Tab-separated table of C-alpha atoms in Angstrom:
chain	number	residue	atom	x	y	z
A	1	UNK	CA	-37.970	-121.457	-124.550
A	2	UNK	CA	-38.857	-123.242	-127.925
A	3	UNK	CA	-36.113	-124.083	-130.027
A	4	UNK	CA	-35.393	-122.608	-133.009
A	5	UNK	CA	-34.904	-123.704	-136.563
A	6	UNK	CA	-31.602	-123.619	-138.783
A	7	UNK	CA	-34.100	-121.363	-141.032
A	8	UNK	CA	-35.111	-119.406	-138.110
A	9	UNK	CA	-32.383	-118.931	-136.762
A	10	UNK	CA	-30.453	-117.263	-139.840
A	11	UNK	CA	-33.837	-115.259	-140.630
A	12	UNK	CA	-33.032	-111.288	-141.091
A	13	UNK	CA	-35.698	-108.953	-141.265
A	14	UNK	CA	-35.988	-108.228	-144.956
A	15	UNK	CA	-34.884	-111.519	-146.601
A	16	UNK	CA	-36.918	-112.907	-149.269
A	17	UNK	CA	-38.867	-116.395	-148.361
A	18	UNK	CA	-37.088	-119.673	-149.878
A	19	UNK	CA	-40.147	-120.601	-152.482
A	20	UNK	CA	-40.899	-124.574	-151.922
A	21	UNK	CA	-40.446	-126.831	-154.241
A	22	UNK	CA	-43.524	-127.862	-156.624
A	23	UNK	CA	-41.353	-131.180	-156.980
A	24	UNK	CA	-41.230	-131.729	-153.897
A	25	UNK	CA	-44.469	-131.255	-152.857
A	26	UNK	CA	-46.143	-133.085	-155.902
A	27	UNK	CA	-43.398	-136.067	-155.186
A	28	UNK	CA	-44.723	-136.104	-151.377
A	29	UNK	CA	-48.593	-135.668	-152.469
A	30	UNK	CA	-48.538	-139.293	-154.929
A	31	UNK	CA	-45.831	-141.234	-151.677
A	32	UNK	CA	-48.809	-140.713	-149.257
A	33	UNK	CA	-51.290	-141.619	-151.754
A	34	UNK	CA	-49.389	-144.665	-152.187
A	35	UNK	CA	-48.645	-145.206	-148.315
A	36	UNK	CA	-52.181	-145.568	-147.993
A	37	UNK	CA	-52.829	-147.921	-151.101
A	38	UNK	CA	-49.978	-150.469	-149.527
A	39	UNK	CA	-51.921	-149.948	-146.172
A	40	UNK	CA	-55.565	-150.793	-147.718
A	41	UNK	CA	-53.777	-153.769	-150.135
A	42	UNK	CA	-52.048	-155.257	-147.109
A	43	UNK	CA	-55.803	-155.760	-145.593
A	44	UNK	CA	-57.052	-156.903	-148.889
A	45	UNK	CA	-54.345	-159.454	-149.302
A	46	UNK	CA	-55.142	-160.490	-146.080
A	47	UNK	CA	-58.481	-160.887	-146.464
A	48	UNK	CA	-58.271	-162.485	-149.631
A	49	UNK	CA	-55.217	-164.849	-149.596
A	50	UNK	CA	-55.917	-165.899	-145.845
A	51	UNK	CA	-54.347	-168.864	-145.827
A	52	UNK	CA	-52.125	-168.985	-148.734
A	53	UNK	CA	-49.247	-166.405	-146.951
A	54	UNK	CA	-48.431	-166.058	-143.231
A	55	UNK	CA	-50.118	-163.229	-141.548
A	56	UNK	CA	-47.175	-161.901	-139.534
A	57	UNK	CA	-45.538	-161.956	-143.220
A	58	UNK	CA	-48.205	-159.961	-144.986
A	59	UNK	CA	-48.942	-157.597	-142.499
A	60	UNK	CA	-45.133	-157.150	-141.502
A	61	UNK	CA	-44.053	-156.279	-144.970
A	62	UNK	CA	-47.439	-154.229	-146.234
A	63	UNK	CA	-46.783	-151.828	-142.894
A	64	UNK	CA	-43.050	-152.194	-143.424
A	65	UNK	CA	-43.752	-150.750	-147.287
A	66	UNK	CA	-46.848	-148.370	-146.098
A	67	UNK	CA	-43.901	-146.341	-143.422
A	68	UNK	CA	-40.998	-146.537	-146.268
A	69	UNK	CA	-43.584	-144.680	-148.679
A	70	UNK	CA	-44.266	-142.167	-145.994
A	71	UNK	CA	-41.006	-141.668	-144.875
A	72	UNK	CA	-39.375	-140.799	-148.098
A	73	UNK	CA	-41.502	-137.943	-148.210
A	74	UNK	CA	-38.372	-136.465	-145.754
A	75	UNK	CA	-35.512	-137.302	-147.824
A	76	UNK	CA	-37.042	-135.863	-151.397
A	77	UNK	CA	-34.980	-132.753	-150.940
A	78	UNK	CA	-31.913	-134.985	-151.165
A	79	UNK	CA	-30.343	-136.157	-154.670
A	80	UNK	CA	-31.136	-139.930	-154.095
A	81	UNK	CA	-34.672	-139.208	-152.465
A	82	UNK	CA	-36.276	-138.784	-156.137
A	83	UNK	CA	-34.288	-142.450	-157.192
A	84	UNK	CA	-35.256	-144.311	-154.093
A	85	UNK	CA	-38.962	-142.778	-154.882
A	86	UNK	CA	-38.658	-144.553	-158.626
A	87	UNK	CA	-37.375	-147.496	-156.678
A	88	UNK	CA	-40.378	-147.731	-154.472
A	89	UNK	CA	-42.572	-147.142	-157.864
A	90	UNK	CA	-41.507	-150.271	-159.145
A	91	UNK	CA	-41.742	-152.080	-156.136
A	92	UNK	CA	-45.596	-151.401	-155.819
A	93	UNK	CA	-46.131	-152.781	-159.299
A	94	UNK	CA	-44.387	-155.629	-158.109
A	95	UNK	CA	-46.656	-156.101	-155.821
A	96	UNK	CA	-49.129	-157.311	-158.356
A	97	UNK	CA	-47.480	-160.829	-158.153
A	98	UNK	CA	-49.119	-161.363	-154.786
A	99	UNK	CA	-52.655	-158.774	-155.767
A	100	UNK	CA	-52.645	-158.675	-159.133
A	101	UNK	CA	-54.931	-156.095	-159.481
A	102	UNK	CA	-51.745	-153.660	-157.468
A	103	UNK	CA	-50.302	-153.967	-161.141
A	104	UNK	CA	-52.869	-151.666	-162.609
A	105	UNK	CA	-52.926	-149.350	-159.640
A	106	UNK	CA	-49.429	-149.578	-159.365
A	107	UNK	CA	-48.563	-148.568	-163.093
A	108	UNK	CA	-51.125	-145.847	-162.760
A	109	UNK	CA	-49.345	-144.529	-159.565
A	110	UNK	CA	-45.797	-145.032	-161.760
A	111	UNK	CA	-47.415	-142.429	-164.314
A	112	UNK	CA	-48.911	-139.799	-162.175
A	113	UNK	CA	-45.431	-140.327	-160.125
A	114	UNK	CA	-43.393	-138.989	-163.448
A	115	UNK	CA	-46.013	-136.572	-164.273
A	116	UNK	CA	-45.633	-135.102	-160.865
A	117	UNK	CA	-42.051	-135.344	-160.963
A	118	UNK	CA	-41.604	-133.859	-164.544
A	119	UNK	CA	-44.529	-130.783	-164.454
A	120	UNK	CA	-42.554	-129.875	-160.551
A	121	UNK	CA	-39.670	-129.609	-162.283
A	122	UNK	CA	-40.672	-127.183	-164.671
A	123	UNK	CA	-42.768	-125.433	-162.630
A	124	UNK	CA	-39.715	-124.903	-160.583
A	125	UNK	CA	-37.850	-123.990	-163.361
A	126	UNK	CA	-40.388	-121.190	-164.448
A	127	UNK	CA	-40.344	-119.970	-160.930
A	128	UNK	CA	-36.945	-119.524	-160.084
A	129	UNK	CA	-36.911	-117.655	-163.986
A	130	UNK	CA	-39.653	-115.557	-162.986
A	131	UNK	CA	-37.514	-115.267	-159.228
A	132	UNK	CA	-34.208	-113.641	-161.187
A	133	UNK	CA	-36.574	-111.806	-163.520
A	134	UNK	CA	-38.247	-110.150	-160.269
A	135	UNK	CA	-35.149	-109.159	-158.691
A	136	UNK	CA	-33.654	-107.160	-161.663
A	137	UNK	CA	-36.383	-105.567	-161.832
A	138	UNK	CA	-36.486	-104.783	-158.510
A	139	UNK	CA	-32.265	-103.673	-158.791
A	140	UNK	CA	-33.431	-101.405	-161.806
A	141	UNK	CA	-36.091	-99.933	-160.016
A	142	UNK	CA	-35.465	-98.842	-156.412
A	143	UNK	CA	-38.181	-98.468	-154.470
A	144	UNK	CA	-39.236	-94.399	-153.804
A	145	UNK	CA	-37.834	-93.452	-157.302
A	146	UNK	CA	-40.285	-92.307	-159.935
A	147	UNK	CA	-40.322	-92.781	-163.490
């Protein structure tokens, strides 16, 4: 027997879904992106600073940043997920000291990163509005009854 979710578990026939959060899910979208920019600059600064930087060291702490990225896709639903995601937007400009050229991509991930975060946020807003506004209507108007 598979076993069940928390959600599943205290499903009842009737209950409205839990809508997703746009946040969330733009927050997730640009960490992934990201994961795989640390991935591809860890093999560029590889290639290109062979000898200047250990091997074990560059590819140790490009995978090491490529998994953090990804993994902090999980903990965006907590209150410190969104800080440790600005965190790891500043780190990837910082990056640019060893590729330089990660301090363009990395500002341009650092804007998309707030837009993402800022239009989810409002798009959440207007949904959980439009949620409220839904059920009222819904209370006002039972279904079966004519007007």
């Amino acid at each position: 027997m598979a076993k069940l979710t928390k959600a599943q578990r205290e499903w009842r026939p009737g209950m409205p879904k839990k809508r997703r959060s746009t946040k969330v899910m733009f927050a997730s979208t640009v960490l992934l992106l990201e994961s795989f920019v640390a991935l591809f600059g860890t093999l560029a600064v590889f290639g290109l600073r062979r000898g200047e930087f250990p091997p074990l060291l560059v590819f140790g702490v490009g995978i090491g940043l490529s998994l953090v990225l990804a993994l902090t896709c999980a903990v965006l639903t907590k209150p410190w997920g969104v800080a440790l995601g600005w965190i790891l937007q500043l780190l990837l400009v910082l990056t640019g000291f060893i590729e330089p050229t990660m301090f363009i991509v990395g500002g341009l991930f650092a804007i998309t990163w707030w837009y993402g975060i800022r239009t989810g946020i409002r798009i959440d807003r207007e949904s959980a509005e439009r949620d409220r506004e839904q059920q009222a209507w819904d209370a006002a108007h039972p279904e079966g009854q004519s007007n």
